[in-house]
Short mmCIF file of C-alpha atoms in Angstrom, two decimals:
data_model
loop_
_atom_site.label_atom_id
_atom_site.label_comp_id
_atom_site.label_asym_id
_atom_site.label_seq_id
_atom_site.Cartn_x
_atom_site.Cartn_y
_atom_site.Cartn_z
CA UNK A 1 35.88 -29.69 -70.02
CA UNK A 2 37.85 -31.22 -72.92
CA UNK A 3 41.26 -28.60 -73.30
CA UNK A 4 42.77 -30.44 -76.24
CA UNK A 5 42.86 -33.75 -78.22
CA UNK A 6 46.01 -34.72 -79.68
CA UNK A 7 47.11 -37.51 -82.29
CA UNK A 8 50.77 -37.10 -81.73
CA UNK A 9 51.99 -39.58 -79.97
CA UNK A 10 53.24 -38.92 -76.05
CA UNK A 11 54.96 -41.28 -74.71
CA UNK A 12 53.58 -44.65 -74.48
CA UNK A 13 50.01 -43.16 -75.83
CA UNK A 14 48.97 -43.29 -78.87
CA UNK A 15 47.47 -39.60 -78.79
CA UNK A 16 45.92 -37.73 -75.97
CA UNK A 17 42.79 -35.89 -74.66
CA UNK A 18 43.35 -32.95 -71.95
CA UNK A 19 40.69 -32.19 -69.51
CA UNK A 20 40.69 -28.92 -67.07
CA UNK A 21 39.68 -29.66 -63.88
CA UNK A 22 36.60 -27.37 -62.84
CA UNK A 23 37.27 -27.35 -59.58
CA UNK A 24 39.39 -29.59 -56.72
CA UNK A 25 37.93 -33.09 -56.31
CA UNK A 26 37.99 -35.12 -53.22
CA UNK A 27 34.70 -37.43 -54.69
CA UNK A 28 32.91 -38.20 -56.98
CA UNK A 29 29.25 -39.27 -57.42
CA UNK A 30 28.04 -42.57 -59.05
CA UNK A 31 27.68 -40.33 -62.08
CA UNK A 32 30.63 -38.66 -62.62
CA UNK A 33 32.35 -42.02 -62.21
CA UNK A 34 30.34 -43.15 -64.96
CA UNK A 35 30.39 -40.47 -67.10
CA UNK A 36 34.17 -41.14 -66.38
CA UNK A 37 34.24 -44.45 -67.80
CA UNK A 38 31.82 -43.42 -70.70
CA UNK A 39 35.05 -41.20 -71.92
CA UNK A 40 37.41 -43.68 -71.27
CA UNK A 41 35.88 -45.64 -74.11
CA UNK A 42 35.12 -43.20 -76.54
CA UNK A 43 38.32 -43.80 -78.56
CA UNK A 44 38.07 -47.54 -78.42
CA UNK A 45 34.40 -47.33 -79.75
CA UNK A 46 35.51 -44.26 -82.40
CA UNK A 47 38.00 -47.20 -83.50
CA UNK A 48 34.66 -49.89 -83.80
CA UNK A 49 32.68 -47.46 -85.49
CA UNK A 50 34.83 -45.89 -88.12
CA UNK A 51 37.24 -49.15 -88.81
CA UNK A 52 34.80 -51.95 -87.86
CA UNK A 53 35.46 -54.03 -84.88
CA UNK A 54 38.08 -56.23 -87.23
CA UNK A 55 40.12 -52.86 -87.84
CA UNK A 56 40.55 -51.91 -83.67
CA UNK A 57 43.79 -51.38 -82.52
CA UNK A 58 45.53 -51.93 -79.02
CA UNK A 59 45.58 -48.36 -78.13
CA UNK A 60 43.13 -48.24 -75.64
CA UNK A 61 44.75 -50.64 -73.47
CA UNK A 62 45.23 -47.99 -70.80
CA UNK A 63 41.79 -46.62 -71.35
CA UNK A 64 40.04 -50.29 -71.02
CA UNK A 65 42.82 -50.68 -67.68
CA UNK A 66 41.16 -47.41 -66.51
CA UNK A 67 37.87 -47.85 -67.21
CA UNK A 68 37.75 -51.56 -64.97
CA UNK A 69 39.78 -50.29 -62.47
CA UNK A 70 37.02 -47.43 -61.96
CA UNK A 71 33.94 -49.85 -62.52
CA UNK A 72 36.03 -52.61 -59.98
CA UNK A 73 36.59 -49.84 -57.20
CA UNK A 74 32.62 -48.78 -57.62
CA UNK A 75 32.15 -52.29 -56.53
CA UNK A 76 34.62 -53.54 -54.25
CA UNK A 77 35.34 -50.00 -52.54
CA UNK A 78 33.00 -47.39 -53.11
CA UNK A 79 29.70 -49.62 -52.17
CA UNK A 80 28.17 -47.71 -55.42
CA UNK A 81 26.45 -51.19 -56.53
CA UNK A 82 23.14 -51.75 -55.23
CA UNK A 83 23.27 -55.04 -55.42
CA UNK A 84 25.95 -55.56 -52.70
CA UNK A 85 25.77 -52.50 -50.83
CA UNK A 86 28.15 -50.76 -49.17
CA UNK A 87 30.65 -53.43 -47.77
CA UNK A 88 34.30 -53.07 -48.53
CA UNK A 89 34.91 -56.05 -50.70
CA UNK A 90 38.42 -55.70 -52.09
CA UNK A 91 41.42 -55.67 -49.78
CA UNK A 92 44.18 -53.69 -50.16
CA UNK A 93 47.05 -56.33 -50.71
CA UNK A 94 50.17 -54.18 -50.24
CA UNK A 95 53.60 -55.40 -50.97
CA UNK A 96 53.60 -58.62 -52.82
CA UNK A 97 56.79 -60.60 -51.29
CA UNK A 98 58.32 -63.90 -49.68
CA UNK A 99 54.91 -65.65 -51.20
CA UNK A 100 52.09 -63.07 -49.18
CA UNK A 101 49.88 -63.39 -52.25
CA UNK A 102 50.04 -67.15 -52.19
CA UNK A 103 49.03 -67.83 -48.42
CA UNK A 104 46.55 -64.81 -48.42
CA UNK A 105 42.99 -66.03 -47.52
CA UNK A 106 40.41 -64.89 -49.55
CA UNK A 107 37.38 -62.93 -47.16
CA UNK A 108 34.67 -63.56 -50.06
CA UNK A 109 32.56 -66.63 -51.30
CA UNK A 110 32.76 -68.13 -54.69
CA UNK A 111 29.42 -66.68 -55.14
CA UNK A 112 30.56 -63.57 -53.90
CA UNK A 113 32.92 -63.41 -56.35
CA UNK A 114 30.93 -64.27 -59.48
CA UNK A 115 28.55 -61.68 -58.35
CA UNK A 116 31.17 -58.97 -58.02
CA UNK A 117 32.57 -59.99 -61.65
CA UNK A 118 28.81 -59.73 -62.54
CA UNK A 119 28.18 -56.14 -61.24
CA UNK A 120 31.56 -54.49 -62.37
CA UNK A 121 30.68 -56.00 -65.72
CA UNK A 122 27.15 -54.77 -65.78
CA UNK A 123 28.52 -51.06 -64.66
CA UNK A 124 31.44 -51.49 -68.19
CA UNK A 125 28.38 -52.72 -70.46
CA UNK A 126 25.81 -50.22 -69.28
CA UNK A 127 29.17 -47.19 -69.69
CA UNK A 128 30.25 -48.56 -73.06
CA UNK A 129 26.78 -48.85 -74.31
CA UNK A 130 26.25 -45.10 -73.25
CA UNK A 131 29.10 -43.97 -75.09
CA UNK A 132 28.18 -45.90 -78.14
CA UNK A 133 24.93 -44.19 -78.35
CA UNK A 134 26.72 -40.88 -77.97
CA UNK A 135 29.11 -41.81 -80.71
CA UNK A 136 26.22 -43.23 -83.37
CA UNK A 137 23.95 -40.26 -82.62
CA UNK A 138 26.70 -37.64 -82.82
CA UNK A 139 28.35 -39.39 -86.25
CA UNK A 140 29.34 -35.86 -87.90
CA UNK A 141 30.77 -34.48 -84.89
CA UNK A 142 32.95 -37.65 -84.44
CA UNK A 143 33.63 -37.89 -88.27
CA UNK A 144 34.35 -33.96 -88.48
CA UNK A 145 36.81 -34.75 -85.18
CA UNK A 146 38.58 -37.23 -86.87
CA UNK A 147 38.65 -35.04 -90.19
CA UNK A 148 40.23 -32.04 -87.91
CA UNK A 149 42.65 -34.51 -85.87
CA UNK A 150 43.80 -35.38 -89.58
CA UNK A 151 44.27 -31.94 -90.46
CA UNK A 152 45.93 -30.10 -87.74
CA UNK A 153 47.37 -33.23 -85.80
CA UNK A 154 46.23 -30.91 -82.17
CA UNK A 155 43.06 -28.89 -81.72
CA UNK A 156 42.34 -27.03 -79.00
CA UNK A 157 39.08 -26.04 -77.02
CA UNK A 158 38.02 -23.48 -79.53
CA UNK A 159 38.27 -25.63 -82.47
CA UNK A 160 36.34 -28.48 -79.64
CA UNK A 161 33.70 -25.72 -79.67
CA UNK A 162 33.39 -25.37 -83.39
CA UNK A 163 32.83 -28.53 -84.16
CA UNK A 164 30.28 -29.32 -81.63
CA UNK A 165 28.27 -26.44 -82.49
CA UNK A 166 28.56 -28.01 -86.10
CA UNK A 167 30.78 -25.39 -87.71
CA UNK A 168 34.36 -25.85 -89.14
CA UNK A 169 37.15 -25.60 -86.83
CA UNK A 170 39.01 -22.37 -87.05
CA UNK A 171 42.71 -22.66 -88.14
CA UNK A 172 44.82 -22.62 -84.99
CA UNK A 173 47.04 -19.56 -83.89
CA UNK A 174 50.18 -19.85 -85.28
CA UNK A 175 53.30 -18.09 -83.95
CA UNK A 176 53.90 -16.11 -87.13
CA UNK A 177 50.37 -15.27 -87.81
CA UNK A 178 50.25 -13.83 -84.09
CA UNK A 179 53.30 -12.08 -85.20
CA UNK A 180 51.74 -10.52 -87.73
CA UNK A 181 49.26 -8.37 -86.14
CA UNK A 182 51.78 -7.09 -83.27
CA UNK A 183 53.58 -4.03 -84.26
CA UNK A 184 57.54 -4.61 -84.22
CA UNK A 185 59.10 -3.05 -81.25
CA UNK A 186 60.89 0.07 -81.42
CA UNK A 187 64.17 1.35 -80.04
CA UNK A 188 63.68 4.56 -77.81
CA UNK A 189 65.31 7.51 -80.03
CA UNK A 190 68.92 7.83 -78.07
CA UNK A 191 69.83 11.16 -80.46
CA UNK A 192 71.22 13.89 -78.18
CA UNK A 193 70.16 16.30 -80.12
CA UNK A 194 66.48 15.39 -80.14
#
C-alpha cells in the first residue's frame, strides 16, 4: 500500500512514493515482481502522457535502473522466463580489479545472449504496457493526483484514498488546526488555601 507521494525533492530524487510493507518478504512471485516493475514506471509514463513523450524528463533514471535490474534478475537469476527455464544465467562478478572483468570468460552463447536481451525486454514491454493501460484508463485519478501533488506538495494515504474513490482529497492535518481542537493544558491549582 502506497503511504505517501511526495514532489519535494529528497535527495537525488526528484519526488518520492512511500510504500508500507504488508508483511516481511523473503520472495516474491512472478507477479509481484511485475506488478513491481509496473510501478516503477508509472511516473515515467505520467510524464508521456501529460507532457507528451517530447516533454519527459530524466527523473526516472533510477526507476528505469530499477525496473531492468528486476526484469534482468527474472531472467538471469530467478528462472521466471519460460523461455529459458530455470538455469542461473548471470554470474555474480564480485570485485572488479587488476583487469578480472577483462579476462573473465563468458559461460553463455551469442545466441544465448540475444535471447536473454530478448526476454528481459519482452518482461519491460509487457510491464510498461500494463502500466500505460492503467494510466489511460484511470486519466482523472492521475490528473486529480497531479492536481493534489500541485496543491499540497505531500499527500498522504487518506488523501490516496480520496482520490481513488473519485472524491477530493481532504486538506491535510496541520499542526495548528490539530491544536485547535485540544483543550490547552492546565496548571494543577497549588493555592494552600484551596
Amino acid at each position: 500500500p502506497v503511504y505517501k507521494v511526495s514532489i519535494i525533492p529528497r535527495g537525488r530524487a526528484l519526488g518520492v512514493t512511500m510504500f508500507l510493507p504488508e508483511e516481511d518478504r523473503y520472495s516474491w512471485s512472478k507477479r509481484g515482481i511485475e506488478g513491481k516493475i509496473c510501478s516503477l514506471f508509472g511516473g515515467r509514463i505520467a510524464e508521456e502522457l501529460t507532457l507528451g513523450f517530447d516533454g519527459v524528463t530524466t527523473g526516472a533514471s533510477n526507476d528505469i535502473q530499477r525496473a531492468t535490474e528486476l526484469a534482468r534478475n527474472m531472467v538471469t537469476k530467478w528462472g521466471l522466463s519460460q523461455k529459458l527455464g530455470p538455469l542461473l544465467y548471470d554470474e555474480d562478478e564480485g570485485e572488479v580489479f587488476l583487469g578480472r572483468s577483462v579476462t573473465q570468460r563468458k559461460n553463455v552463447s551469442a545466441q544465448t545472449a540475444m535471447d536473454i536481451d530478448n526476454e528481459i525486454r519482452a518482461v519491460i514491454d509487457k510491464c510498461y504496457g500494463q502500466a500505460r493501460q492503467i494510466l489511460e484508463t484511470n486519466r482523472t485519478i492521475l490528473d486529480a493526483m497531479a492536481d493534489a501533488l500541485m496543491q499540497y506538495e505531500t499527500i498522504d494515504a487518506g488523501q490516496i484514498d480520496d482520490l481513488m474513490a473519485g472524491k477530493p482529497p481532504r486538506p491535510p492535518h496541520s499542526p495548528s488546526s490539530l491544536s485547535e481542537k485540544v483543550p490547552p493544558l492546565t496548571k494543577p491549582d497549588t493555592d494552600a488555601s484551596a
